[in-house]
Amino acid sequence: MRDRESRRRARREAFLARAHGPDFGHGHGYFHGRAMRRMRGVALQRRIFKWFGLTILLTAGASALVGHVVGHTGRLPFVAVLVASFVLWIASWAVARRLGRPLAELARVTSDIGSGNLKSRARLGWHETGEVGALAESINDMAARIEKQLGDQRELVAAVSHEIRAPLSRLRVLVEILSGKGVDPGLTAKLEREILEIDSLVGDLLASSRLEFSLVSPRPLDAQEVATEALDRAGLPADRLALRTQNLAFSGDPTLVSRALANLLDNAARHAGGATALVVRDDGPDRIVFEVTDSGPGVPPELLPRVFEAFQRGQEGRRGSTSLGLGLSLVRRIAEAHGGAALAENLPEGGARFSFVASRRAPIGPP
C-alpha cells in the first residue's frame, strides 16, 4: 500500500514538474492547487477513456471471434468491425470529457471553498442538468450562505471591538477617580489589575477573531517603532530594546503584530519577573525576528514542545489566573499568518527566549 502511494505521489510530482518547471513547489501554493485540480480532472478523463476503450476492444475481439466461429472469415467484416471499434473508441474520448469536466469543475470549487476562497462558484454551462447540475447549484448556494455569514460575523467583530473597549476605558477613569478620593490603594490596585486582565483577554479574543475571519490588513511597518511602542505599553524602559539589524522595514498588520509582542512581554512578566531585553534581528534576507528574553526559571522541558499550543498555562495559570492560555498560541497564529513562526528555547545561562519570526515581504495568509 505504501509503495502504491509512493508511486502515485511520484506521478503527481512529475506532472507538476512538467506543468510548471523543475523548481515548482516553493511558495507557489495557489498554482499548486490549480495544477492538482487540473491533474485530477485529466486523470478522471483518462480513466473513463481507458475503460471505454478497453470495453470497445473487448467487444470488437468478441465480435471477431464470433464471426470466425460462425464462418464469416472474410476480410470485409473484420475491417468493418475494426473501423467501427476505432470510431467508437475516438467517440469515447468525447464521452469521457463530457463526464469528467463537470466533476473536475466541482472538485475545483470545493477545493477553493475549503482553502477560504468563498467567492468561487461552479460554472457548468446551461446544458449541464440532472444530478451534477443540482449538485453544482447546491455547492454555489452553500458558498453564498457561508460567505454572507462570515461577512456578518466580520461586521460583528468590528462592532464588538469598539463597544467592549469603550466601557473598559470608562472603568479605568473610575478607578483613577476612586484613587484620588482616598479609597484603599490595595483595592484600586486590584481593580486596575482585573481591568488590565479583562482588556488583555478581550484583545486576544478580538485578535483571534481577526485571524479566523481573515481580517488581516498588512502595511509597511518599522520594526523599531513597533518594538518601542510594545515596550512602552508594557511599562518597560526603552533601553530594553536591542537593534541588531539595519533593515527595519517589513510588512505586517500593525494591530496583530503589536498583540503578538504584547503577549510575549506579558508572558515574561507573568512567569519570569519581566523581560530583560527585546531584540530585533535578521533571520536571513527575507525574515525579521523579535526576541523577548528573560532571566526567570525557564520553561519546564516537558512543556517546551507544547508551549505555543492553545490552553497551555504556566504555574500562575494553574494557581487560578483568569488567563485562558491563549496568549502564546495567538503569537504562533499571528506569526504563521505573516509567513513566519513562533519559537521558544531555554538559555544556557538561565531564563528563556521567545521569538516572533515574520517574513518581510510574504503575502499574509490564513493561520
mmCIF file of C-alpha atoms in Angstrom:
data_model
loop_
_atom_site.group_PDB
_atom_site.id
_atom_site.type_symbol
_atom_site.label_atom_id
_atom_site.label_comp_id
_atom_site.label_asym_id
_atom_site.label_seq_id
_atom_site.Cartn_x
_atom_site.Cartn_y
_atom_site.Cartn_z
ATOM 1 C CA MET A 1 0.000 0.000 0.000
ATOM 2 C CA ARG A 2 2.814 2.399 0.859
ATOM 3 C CA ASP A 3 4.640 1.554 -2.386
ATOM 4 C CA ARG A 4 1.474 2.277 -4.367
ATOM 5 C CA GLU A 5 1.002 5.617 -2.599
ATOM 6 C CA SER A 6 4.650 6.487 -3.206
ATOM 7 C CA ARG A 7 4.250 5.792 -6.911
ATOM 8 C CA ARG A 8 1.142 7.956 -7.037
ATOM 9 C CA ARG A 9 2.941 10.780 -5.245
ATOM 10 C CA ALA A 10 5.872 10.460 -7.655
ATOM 11 C CA ARG A 11 3.486 10.677 -10.625
ATOM 12 C CA ARG A 12 1.864 13.791 -9.163
ATOM 13 C CA GLU A 13 5.208 15.473 -8.633
ATOM 14 C CA ALA A 14 6.303 14.542 -12.152
ATOM 15 C CA PHE A 15 3.119 16.042 -13.564
ATOM 16 C CA LEU A 16 3.634 19.271 -11.626
ATOM 17 C CA ALA A 17 7.259 19.466 -12.754
ATOM 18 C CA ARG A 18 6.223 19.073 -16.392
ATOM 19 C CA ALA A 19 3.475 21.659 -15.998
ATOM 20 C CA HIS A 20 5.427 24.316 -14.103
ATOM 21 C CA GLY A 21 9.122 23.513 -14.379
ATOM 22 C CA PRO A 22 11.614 21.742 -12.111
ATOM 23 C CA ASP A 23 11.620 24.478 -9.438
ATOM 24 C CA PHE A 24 7.900 24.217 -8.864
ATOM 25 C CA GLY A 25 6.714 23.852 -5.273
ATOM 26 C CA HIS A 26 8.493 26.679 -3.438
ATOM 27 C CA GLY A 27 5.963 29.351 -2.480
ATOM 28 C CA HIS A 28 3.511 28.572 -5.294
ATOM 29 C CA GLY A 29 0.595 27.242 -3.260
ATOM 30 C CA TYR A 30 -2.077 28.839 -5.456
ATOM 31 C CA PHE A 31 -0.662 27.400 -8.676
ATOM 32 C CA HIS A 32 -0.014 24.102 -6.941
ATOM 33 C CA GLY A 33 -3.718 23.879 -6.085
ATOM 34 C CA ARG A 34 -4.727 24.717 -9.646
ATOM 35 C CA ALA A 35 -2.308 22.162 -11.062
ATOM 36 C CA MET A 36 -3.538 19.468 -8.687
ATOM 37 C CA ARG A 37 -7.161 20.136 -9.650
ATOM 38 C CA ARG A 38 -6.229 20.058 -13.325
ATOM 39 C CA MET A 39 -4.374 16.797 -12.831
ATOM 40 C CA ARG A 40 -7.367 15.219 -11.068
ATOM 41 C CA GLY A 41 -9.663 16.232 -13.918
ATOM 42 C CA VAL A 42 -7.301 14.867 -16.576
ATOM 43 C CA ALA A 43 -6.789 11.651 -14.592
ATOM 44 C CA LEU A 44 -10.548 11.139 -14.348
ATOM 45 C CA GLN A 45 -10.977 11.616 -18.097
ATOM 46 C CA ARG A 46 -8.152 9.195 -18.768
ATOM 47 C CA ARG A 47 -9.667 6.545 -16.534
ATOM 48 C CA ILE A 48 -13.061 6.837 -18.203
ATOM 49 C CA PHE A 49 -11.417 6.829 -21.630
ATOM 50 C CA LYS A 50 -9.312 3.787 -20.733
ATOM 51 C CA TRP A 51 -12.291 1.749 -19.560
ATOM 52 C CA PHE A 52 -14.374 2.792 -22.556
ATOM 53 C CA GLY A 53 -11.533 1.806 -24.880
ATOM 54 C CA LEU A 54 -10.996 -1.499 -23.098
ATOM 55 C CA THR A 55 -14.708 -2.268 -23.316
ATOM 56 C CA ILE A 56 -14.777 -1.449 -27.022
ATOM 57 C CA LEU A 57 -11.693 -3.537 -27.748
ATOM 58 C CA LEU A 58 -13.124 -6.486 -25.850
ATOM 59 C CA THR A 59 -16.386 -6.098 -27.762
ATOM 60 C CA ALA A 60 -14.541 -5.966 -31.080
ATOM 61 C CA GLY A 61 -12.470 -9.015 -30.170
ATOM 62 C CA ALA A 62 -15.561 -10.925 -29.118
ATOM 63 C CA SER A 63 -17.325 -9.930 -32.376
ATOM 64 C CA ALA A 64 -14.362 -11.077 -34.448
ATOM 65 C CA LEU A 65 -14.244 -14.377 -32.538
ATOM 66 C CA VAL A 66 -17.952 -14.952 -33.027
ATOM 67 C CA GLY A 67 -17.634 -14.130 -36.722
ATOM 68 C CA HIS A 68 -14.775 -16.582 -37.055
ATOM 69 C CA VAL A 69 -16.730 -19.319 -35.255
ATOM 70 C CA VAL A 70 -19.867 -18.924 -37.374
ATOM 71 C CA GLY A 71 -17.833 -18.893 -40.540
ATOM 72 C CA HIS A 72 -17.626 -15.204 -41.548
ATOM 73 C CA THR A 73 -13.948 -15.273 -42.302
ATOM 74 C CA GLY A 74 -13.843 -12.620 -44.996
ATOM 75 C CA ARG A 75 -11.693 -9.558 -44.538
ATOM 76 C CA LEU A 76 -14.583 -7.129 -45.105
ATOM 77 C CA PRO A 77 -16.491 -7.964 -41.899
ATOM 78 C CA PHE A 78 -13.253 -7.863 -39.913
ATOM 79 C CA VAL A 79 -12.289 -4.460 -41.340
ATOM 80 C CA ALA A 80 -15.800 -3.165 -40.680
ATOM 81 C CA VAL A 81 -15.621 -4.248 -37.052
ATOM 82 C CA LEU A 82 -12.158 -2.720 -36.729
ATOM 83 C CA VAL A 83 -13.268 0.619 -38.230
ATOM 84 C CA ALA A 84 -16.407 0.692 -36.097
ATOM 85 C CA SER A 85 -14.378 -0.067 -32.982
ATOM 86 C CA PHE A 86 -11.897 2.701 -33.799
ATOM 87 C CA VAL A 87 -14.688 5.226 -34.352
ATOM 88 C CA LEU A 88 -16.341 4.246 -31.089
ATOM 89 C CA TRP A 89 -13.020 4.482 -29.281
ATOM 90 C CA ILE A 90 -12.477 8.030 -30.562
ATOM 91 C CA ALA A 91 -16.050 8.930 -29.629
ATOM 92 C CA SER A 92 -15.457 7.574 -26.142
ATOM 93 C CA TRP A 93 -12.955 10.400 -25.545
ATOM 94 C CA ALA A 94 -15.721 12.933 -26.104
ATOM 95 C CA VAL A 95 -17.937 10.996 -23.695
ATOM 96 C CA ALA A 96 -15.159 10.801 -21.118
ATOM 97 C CA ARG A 97 -14.526 14.535 -21.451
ATOM 98 C CA ARG A 98 -18.216 15.274 -21.089
ATOM 99 C CA LEU A 99 -18.371 13.191 -17.915
ATOM 100 C CA GLY A 100 -15.052 14.296 -16.459
ATOM 101 C CA ARG A 101 -15.152 18.067 -16.928
ATOM 102 C CA PRO A 102 -18.179 18.744 -14.660
ATOM 103 C CA LEU A 103 -16.702 16.607 -11.899
ATOM 104 C CA ALA A 104 -13.327 18.345 -12.245
ATOM 105 C CA GLU A 105 -15.115 21.713 -12.046
ATOM 106 C CA LEU A 106 -16.920 20.646 -8.874
ATOM 107 C CA ALA A 107 -13.614 19.451 -7.413
ATOM 108 C CA ARG A 108 -12.081 22.848 -8.227
ATOM 109 C CA VAL A 109 -14.874 24.762 -6.499
ATOM 110 C CA THR A 110 -14.911 22.612 -3.367
ATOM 111 C CA SER A 111 -11.119 22.911 -3.128
ATOM 112 C CA ASP A 112 -11.358 26.711 -3.446
ATOM 113 C CA ILE A 113 -14.044 26.892 -0.774
ATOM 114 C CA GLY A 114 -12.012 24.660 1.531
ATOM 115 C CA SER A 115 -8.992 26.963 1.116
ATOM 116 C CA GLY A 116 -11.047 30.042 2.016
ATOM 117 C CA ASN A 117 -11.996 31.415 -1.408
ATOM 118 C CA LEU A 118 -15.736 31.674 -0.813
ATOM 119 C CA LYS A 119 -16.304 33.699 -3.989
ATOM 120 C CA SER A 120 -15.551 30.676 -6.160
ATOM 121 C CA ARG A 121 -18.567 29.276 -8.000
ATOM 122 C CA ALA A 122 -19.184 26.252 -10.217
ATOM 123 C CA ARG A 123 -19.803 27.113 -13.876
ATOM 124 C CA LEU A 124 -21.030 24.084 -15.798
ATOM 125 C CA GLY A 125 -22.950 25.660 -18.662
ATOM 126 C CA TRP A 126 -26.629 25.658 -19.468
ATOM 127 C CA HIS A 127 -26.630 22.102 -20.813
ATOM 128 C CA GLU A 128 -25.382 20.537 -17.576
ATOM 129 C CA THR A 129 -28.546 19.401 -15.827
ATOM 130 C CA GLY A 130 -29.530 16.410 -13.772
ATOM 131 C CA GLU A 131 -27.760 15.340 -10.603
ATOM 132 C CA VAL A 132 -24.463 17.057 -11.435
ATOM 133 C CA GLY A 133 -26.202 20.360 -12.174
ATOM 134 C CA ALA A 134 -28.234 20.107 -8.946
ATOM 135 C CA LEU A 135 -25.048 19.388 -7.009
ATOM 136 C CA ALA A 136 -23.358 22.429 -8.551
ATOM 137 C CA GLU A 137 -26.296 24.659 -7.589
ATOM 138 C CA SER A 138 -26.227 23.295 -4.036
ATOM 139 C CA ILE A 139 -22.495 23.980 -3.722
ATOM 140 C CA ASN A 140 -22.939 27.519 -5.076
ATOM 141 C CA ASP A 141 -25.794 28.191 -2.650
ATOM 142 C CA MET A 142 -23.757 26.804 0.252
ATOM 143 C CA ALA A 143 -20.769 29.009 -0.640
ATOM 144 C CA ALA A 144 -23.021 32.075 -0.894
ATOM 145 C CA ARG A 145 -24.584 31.413 2.513
ATOM 146 C CA ILE A 146 -21.211 30.816 4.174
ATOM 147 C CA GLU A 147 -19.823 33.980 2.583
ATOM 148 C CA LYS A 148 -22.762 36.008 3.893
ATOM 149 C CA GLN A 149 -22.488 34.521 7.390
ATOM 150 C CA LEU A 150 -18.774 35.271 7.585
ATOM 151 C CA GLY A 151 -19.413 38.794 6.323
ATOM 152 C CA ASP A 152 -21.953 39.332 9.090
ATOM 153 C CA GLN A 153 -19.508 37.939 11.639
ATOM 154 C CA ARG A 154 -16.776 40.273 10.398
ATOM 155 C CA GLU A 155 -19.076 43.239 10.930
ATOM 156 C CA LEU A 156 -19.954 41.931 14.393
ATOM 157 C CA VAL A 157 -16.275 41.618 15.342
ATOM 158 C CA ALA A 158 -15.602 45.168 14.174
ATOM 159 C CA ALA A 159 -18.535 46.465 16.234
ATOM 160 C CA VAL A 160 -17.630 44.433 19.332
ATOM 161 C CA SER A 161 -14.045 45.648 19.138
ATOM 162 C CA HIS A 162 -15.234 49.188 19.786
ATOM 163 C CA GLU A 163 -18.168 48.502 22.065
ATOM 164 C CA ILE A 164 -16.201 46.372 24.546
ATOM 165 C CA ARG A 165 -13.164 48.622 24.730
ATOM 166 C CA ALA A 166 -15.265 51.727 25.462
ATOM 167 C CA PRO A 167 -16.590 50.562 28.885
ATOM 168 C CA LEU A 168 -13.136 49.315 29.826
ATOM 169 C CA SER A 169 -11.762 52.804 29.242
ATOM 170 C CA ARG A 170 -14.523 54.271 31.420
ATOM 171 C CA LEU A 171 -13.716 51.757 34.165
ATOM 172 C CA ARG A 172 -10.105 52.920 34.146
ATOM 173 C CA VAL A 173 -11.255 56.504 34.582
ATOM 174 C CA LEU A 174 -13.483 55.478 37.504
ATOM 175 C CA VAL A 175 -10.582 53.663 39.164
ATOM 176 C CA GLU A 176 -8.449 56.796 38.877
ATOM 177 C CA ILE A 177 -11.258 58.848 40.411
ATOM 178 C CA LEU A 178 -11.533 56.387 43.300
ATOM 179 C CA SER A 179 -7.778 56.576 43.844
ATOM 180 C CA GLY A 180 -7.996 60.350 44.187
ATOM 181 C CA LYS A 181 -10.773 60.120 46.812
ATOM 182 C CA GLY A 182 -8.823 58.189 49.370
ATOM 183 C CA VAL A 183 -10.130 54.705 48.623
ATOM 184 C CA ASP A 184 -7.919 51.861 49.840
ATOM 185 C CA PRO A 185 -4.927 51.764 47.424
ATOM 186 C CA GLY A 186 -4.868 47.969 47.600
ATOM 187 C CA LEU A 187 -8.468 47.821 46.383
ATOM 188 C CA THR A 188 -7.890 50.211 43.498
ATOM 189 C CA ALA A 189 -4.718 48.330 42.508
ATOM 190 C CA LYS A 190 -6.700 45.109 42.464
ATOM 191 C CA LEU A 191 -9.409 46.699 40.340
ATOM 192 C CA GLU A 192 -6.753 48.007 37.949
ATOM 193 C CA ARG A 193 -5.220 44.534 37.604
ATOM 194 C CA GLU A 194 -8.616 42.992 36.894
ATOM 195 C CA ILE A 195 -9.371 45.626 34.266
ATOM 196 C CA LEU A 196 -5.994 45.024 32.604
ATOM 197 C CA GLU A 197 -6.667 41.282 32.670
ATOM 198 C CA ILE A 198 -10.041 41.734 31.001
ATOM 199 C CA ASP A 199 -8.540 44.126 28.463
ATOM 200 C CA SER A 200 -5.811 41.628 27.614
ATOM 201 C CA LEU A 201 -8.317 38.798 27.285
ATOM 202 C CA VAL A 202 -10.579 40.887 25.050
ATOM 203 C CA GLY A 203 -7.569 41.824 22.938
ATOM 204 C CA ASP A 204 -6.642 38.156 22.484
ATOM 205 C CA LEU A 205 -10.185 37.167 21.549
ATOM 206 C CA LEU A 206 -10.547 40.013 19.064
ATOM 207 C CA ALA A 207 -7.158 39.275 17.504
ATOM 208 C CA SER A 208 -8.108 35.606 17.225
ATOM 209 C CA SER A 209 -11.366 36.608 15.543
ATOM 210 C CA ARG A 210 -9.499 38.821 13.075
ATOM 211 C CA LEU A 211 -7.354 35.860 12.096
ATOM 212 C CA GLU A 212 -10.316 33.499 11.927
ATOM 213 C CA PHE A 213 -12.277 35.822 9.647
ATOM 214 C CA SER A 214 -9.230 36.854 7.585
ATOM 215 C CA LEU A 215 -9.453 40.482 8.741
ATOM 216 C CA VAL A 216 -5.715 40.975 8.235
ATOM 217 C CA SER A 217 -4.603 44.324 6.815
ATOM 218 C CA PRO A 218 -0.848 44.385 6.143
ATOM 219 C CA ARG A 219 1.006 47.628 5.539
ATOM 220 C CA PRO A 220 4.646 48.780 5.677
ATOM 221 C CA LEU A 221 5.959 48.870 9.257
ATOM 222 C CA ASP A 222 9.133 49.952 11.034
ATOM 223 C CA ALA A 223 10.413 47.321 13.450
ATOM 224 C CA GLN A 224 11.958 49.871 15.809
ATOM 225 C CA GLU A 225 8.714 51.823 16.127
ATOM 226 C CA VAL A 226 6.695 48.658 16.685
ATOM 227 C CA ALA A 227 9.099 47.338 19.326
ATOM 228 C CA THR A 228 9.383 50.702 21.127
ATOM 229 C CA GLU A 229 5.611 51.025 21.307
ATOM 230 C CA ALA A 230 5.308 47.474 22.668
ATOM 231 C CA LEU A 231 7.809 48.219 25.439
ATOM 232 C CA ASP A 232 6.007 51.462 26.301
ATOM 233 C CA ARG A 233 2.640 49.732 26.568
ATOM 234 C CA ALA A 234 4.177 47.061 28.787
ATOM 235 C CA GLY A 235 5.624 49.736 31.079
ATOM 236 C CA LEU A 236 9.240 48.812 30.293
ATOM 237 C CA PRO A 237 12.058 51.297 29.612
ATOM 238 C CA ALA A 238 13.133 51.905 26.026
ATOM 239 C CA ASP A 239 16.703 50.824 26.784
ATOM 240 C CA ARG A 240 15.495 47.194 26.841
ATOM 241 C CA LEU A 241 15.359 47.370 23.039
ATOM 242 C CA ALA A 242 18.399 45.990 21.183
ATOM 243 C CA LEU A 243 18.597 46.505 17.416
ATOM 244 C CA ARG A 244 20.860 44.025 15.652
ATOM 245 C CA THR A 245 19.853 44.799 12.082
ATOM 246 C CA GLN A 246 19.982 47.814 9.809
ATOM 247 C CA ASN A 247 16.946 46.744 7.802
ATOM 248 C CA LEU A 248 13.955 47.590 9.986
ATOM 249 C CA ALA A 249 11.292 47.612 7.276
ATOM 250 C CA PHE A 250 8.773 44.798 6.967
ATOM 251 C CA SER A 251 5.122 44.278 6.049
ATOM 252 C CA GLY A 252 2.514 43.297 8.595
ATOM 253 C CA ASP A 253 -0.775 44.018 10.286
ATOM 254 C CA PRO A 254 0.104 46.609 12.968
ATOM 255 C CA THR A 255 -2.654 45.525 15.356
ATOM 256 C CA LEU A 256 -1.785 41.838 15.189
ATOM 257 C CA VAL A 257 1.983 42.348 15.384
ATOM 258 C CA SER A 258 1.507 44.616 18.412
ATOM 259 C CA ARG A 259 -0.704 41.994 20.028
ATOM 260 C CA ALA A 260 1.925 39.278 19.451
ATOM 261 C CA LEU A 261 4.700 41.360 21.051
ATOM 262 C CA ALA A 262 2.416 42.383 23.919
ATOM 263 C CA ASN A 263 1.656 38.725 24.622
ATOM 264 C CA LEU A 264 5.348 37.805 24.628
ATOM 265 C CA LEU A 265 6.160 40.646 27.024
ATOM 266 C CA ASP A 266 3.167 39.774 29.203
ATOM 267 C CA ASN A 267 4.261 36.141 29.288
ATOM 268 C CA ALA A 268 7.702 37.213 30.544
ATOM 269 C CA ALA A 269 6.078 39.439 33.188
ATOM 270 C CA ARG A 270 3.800 36.642 34.413
ATOM 271 C CA HIS A 271 6.312 33.829 34.632
ATOM 272 C CA ALA A 272 9.804 35.353 34.747
ATOM 273 C CA GLY A 273 9.580 38.699 36.508
ATOM 274 C CA GLY A 274 9.594 40.699 33.271
ATOM 275 C CA ALA A 275 11.550 40.823 30.026
ATOM 276 C CA THR A 276 15.235 41.664 30.215
ATOM 277 C CA ALA A 277 15.509 42.547 26.504
ATOM 278 C CA LEU A 278 13.560 42.846 23.280
ATOM 279 C CA VAL A 279 15.926 42.067 20.423
ATOM 280 C CA VAL A 280 15.220 42.821 16.749
ATOM 281 C CA ARG A 281 17.444 40.979 14.281
ATOM 282 C CA ASP A 282 17.553 39.422 10.824
ATOM 283 C CA ASP A 283 16.862 35.806 10.014
ATOM 284 C CA GLY A 284 18.294 35.740 6.528
ATOM 285 C CA PRO A 285 17.452 38.388 3.928
ATOM 286 C CA ASP A 286 13.703 37.777 3.907
ATOM 287 C CA ARG A 287 12.689 37.404 7.564
ATOM 288 C CA ILE A 288 12.798 39.567 10.678
ATOM 289 C CA VAL A 289 12.830 38.305 14.268
ATOM 290 C CA PHE A 290 11.581 39.862 17.531
ATOM 291 C CA GLU A 291 13.118 38.066 20.538
ATOM 292 C CA VAL A 292 11.939 38.511 24.133
ATOM 293 C CA THR A 293 14.425 37.218 26.691
ATOM 294 C CA ASP A 294 14.031 36.885 30.441
ATOM 295 C CA SER A 295 16.042 35.725 33.452
ATOM 296 C CA GLY A 296 13.369 33.550 35.026
ATOM 297 C CA PRO A 297 13.363 29.819 35.746
ATOM 298 C CA GLY A 298 12.844 28.928 32.106
ATOM 299 C CA VAL A 299 10.233 26.632 30.593
ATOM 300 C CA PRO A 300 9.885 23.115 32.018
ATOM 301 C CA PRO A 301 11.380 20.677 29.481
ATOM 302 C CA GLU A 302 8.170 18.661 29.256
ATOM 303 C CA LEU A 303 6.190 21.823 28.451
ATOM 304 C CA LEU A 304 8.621 23.317 25.926
ATOM 305 C CA PRO A 305 7.364 21.367 22.851
ATOM 306 C CA ARG A 306 3.763 22.405 23.618
ATOM 307 C CA VAL A 307 4.273 25.938 24.891
ATOM 308 C CA PHE A 308 2.605 27.525 21.840
ATOM 309 C CA GLU A 309 -0.425 25.242 21.907
ATOM 310 C CA ALA A 310 -3.772 26.654 22.968
ATOM 311 C CA PHE A 311 -4.814 26.352 26.633
ATOM 312 C CA GLN A 312 -1.279 25.610 27.826
ATOM 313 C CA ARG A 313 -0.781 27.537 31.091
ATOM 314 C CA GLY A 314 2.177 28.097 33.296
ATOM 315 C CA GLN A 315 2.294 27.791 37.074
ATOM 316 C CA GLU A 316 0.372 31.025 37.553
ATOM 317 C CA GLY A 317 -2.466 29.776 35.361
ATOM 318 C CA ARG A 318 -2.750 26.639 37.489
ATOM 319 C CA ARG A 319 -2.956 28.793 40.614
ATOM 320 C CA GLY A 320 -6.131 30.440 39.371
ATOM 321 C CA SER A 321 -5.319 33.175 36.896
ATOM 322 C CA THR A 322 -8.190 34.212 34.648
ATOM 323 C CA SER A 323 -5.972 33.687 31.598
ATOM 324 C CA LEU A 324 -7.286 31.129 29.145
ATOM 325 C CA GLY A 325 -3.815 30.190 27.958
ATOM 326 C CA LEU A 326 -4.405 31.745 24.533
ATOM 327 C CA GLY A 327 -1.573 34.286 24.556
ATOM 328 C CA LEU A 328 1.319 32.218 23.187
ATOM 329 C CA SER A 329 -0.983 30.228 20.910
ATOM 330 C CA LEU A 330 -2.115 33.517 19.409
ATOM 331 C CA VAL A 331 1.515 34.559 18.920
ATOM 332 C CA ARG A 332 2.107 31.455 16.825
ATOM 333 C CA ARG A 333 -1.025 32.016 14.728
ATOM 334 C CA ILE A 334 -0.088 35.636 14.061
ATOM 335 C CA ALA A 335 3.448 34.622 13.110
ATOM 336 C CA GLU A 336 2.176 31.944 10.720
ATOM 337 C CA ALA A 337 -0.244 34.445 9.188
ATOM 338 C CA HIS A 338 2.797 36.655 8.500
ATOM 339 C CA GLY A 339 4.729 33.851 6.833
ATOM 340 C CA GLY A 340 6.867 33.092 9.879
ATOM 341 C CA ALA A 341 6.886 31.047 13.073
ATOM 342 C CA ALA A 342 6.986 31.274 16.863
ATOM 343 C CA LEU A 343 9.911 29.707 18.712
ATOM 344 C CA ALA A 344 10.832 29.104 22.353
ATOM 345 C CA GLU A 345 14.046 27.893 23.967
ATOM 346 C CA ASN A 346 15.744 27.856 27.336
ATOM 347 C CA LEU A 347 19.016 29.770 27.597
ATOM 348 C CA PRO A 348 22.170 28.064 28.899
ATOM 349 C CA GLU A 349 22.796 30.886 31.394
ATOM 350 C CA GLY A 350 19.223 30.687 32.667
ATOM 351 C CA GLY A 351 15.951 32.180 31.557
ATOM 352 C CA ALA A 352 14.153 31.694 28.266
ATOM 353 C CA ARG A 353 13.911 33.273 24.849
ATOM 354 C CA PHE A 354 10.635 33.552 22.924
ATOM 355 C CA SER A 355 10.838 34.586 19.265
ATOM 356 C CA PHE A 356 8.299 36.027 16.852
ATOM 357 C CA VAL A 357 9.506 35.486 13.267
ATOM 358 C CA ALA A 358 7.828 37.259 10.332
ATOM 359 C CA SER A 359 8.511 37.369 6.629
ATOM 360 C CA ARG A 360 9.370 40.816 5.345
ATOM 361 C CA ARG A 361 7.519 40.598 2.041
ATOM 362 C CA ALA A 362 5.483 37.399 2.046
ATOM 363 C CA PRO A 363 1.731 37.775 1.421
ATOM 364 C CA ILE A 364 -0.375 37.497 4.536
ATOM 365 C CA GLY A 365 -2.106 34.152 4.679
ATOM 366 C CA PRO A 366 -4.512 32.255 6.970
ATOM 367 C CA PRO A 367 -3.009 30.736 10.083
#
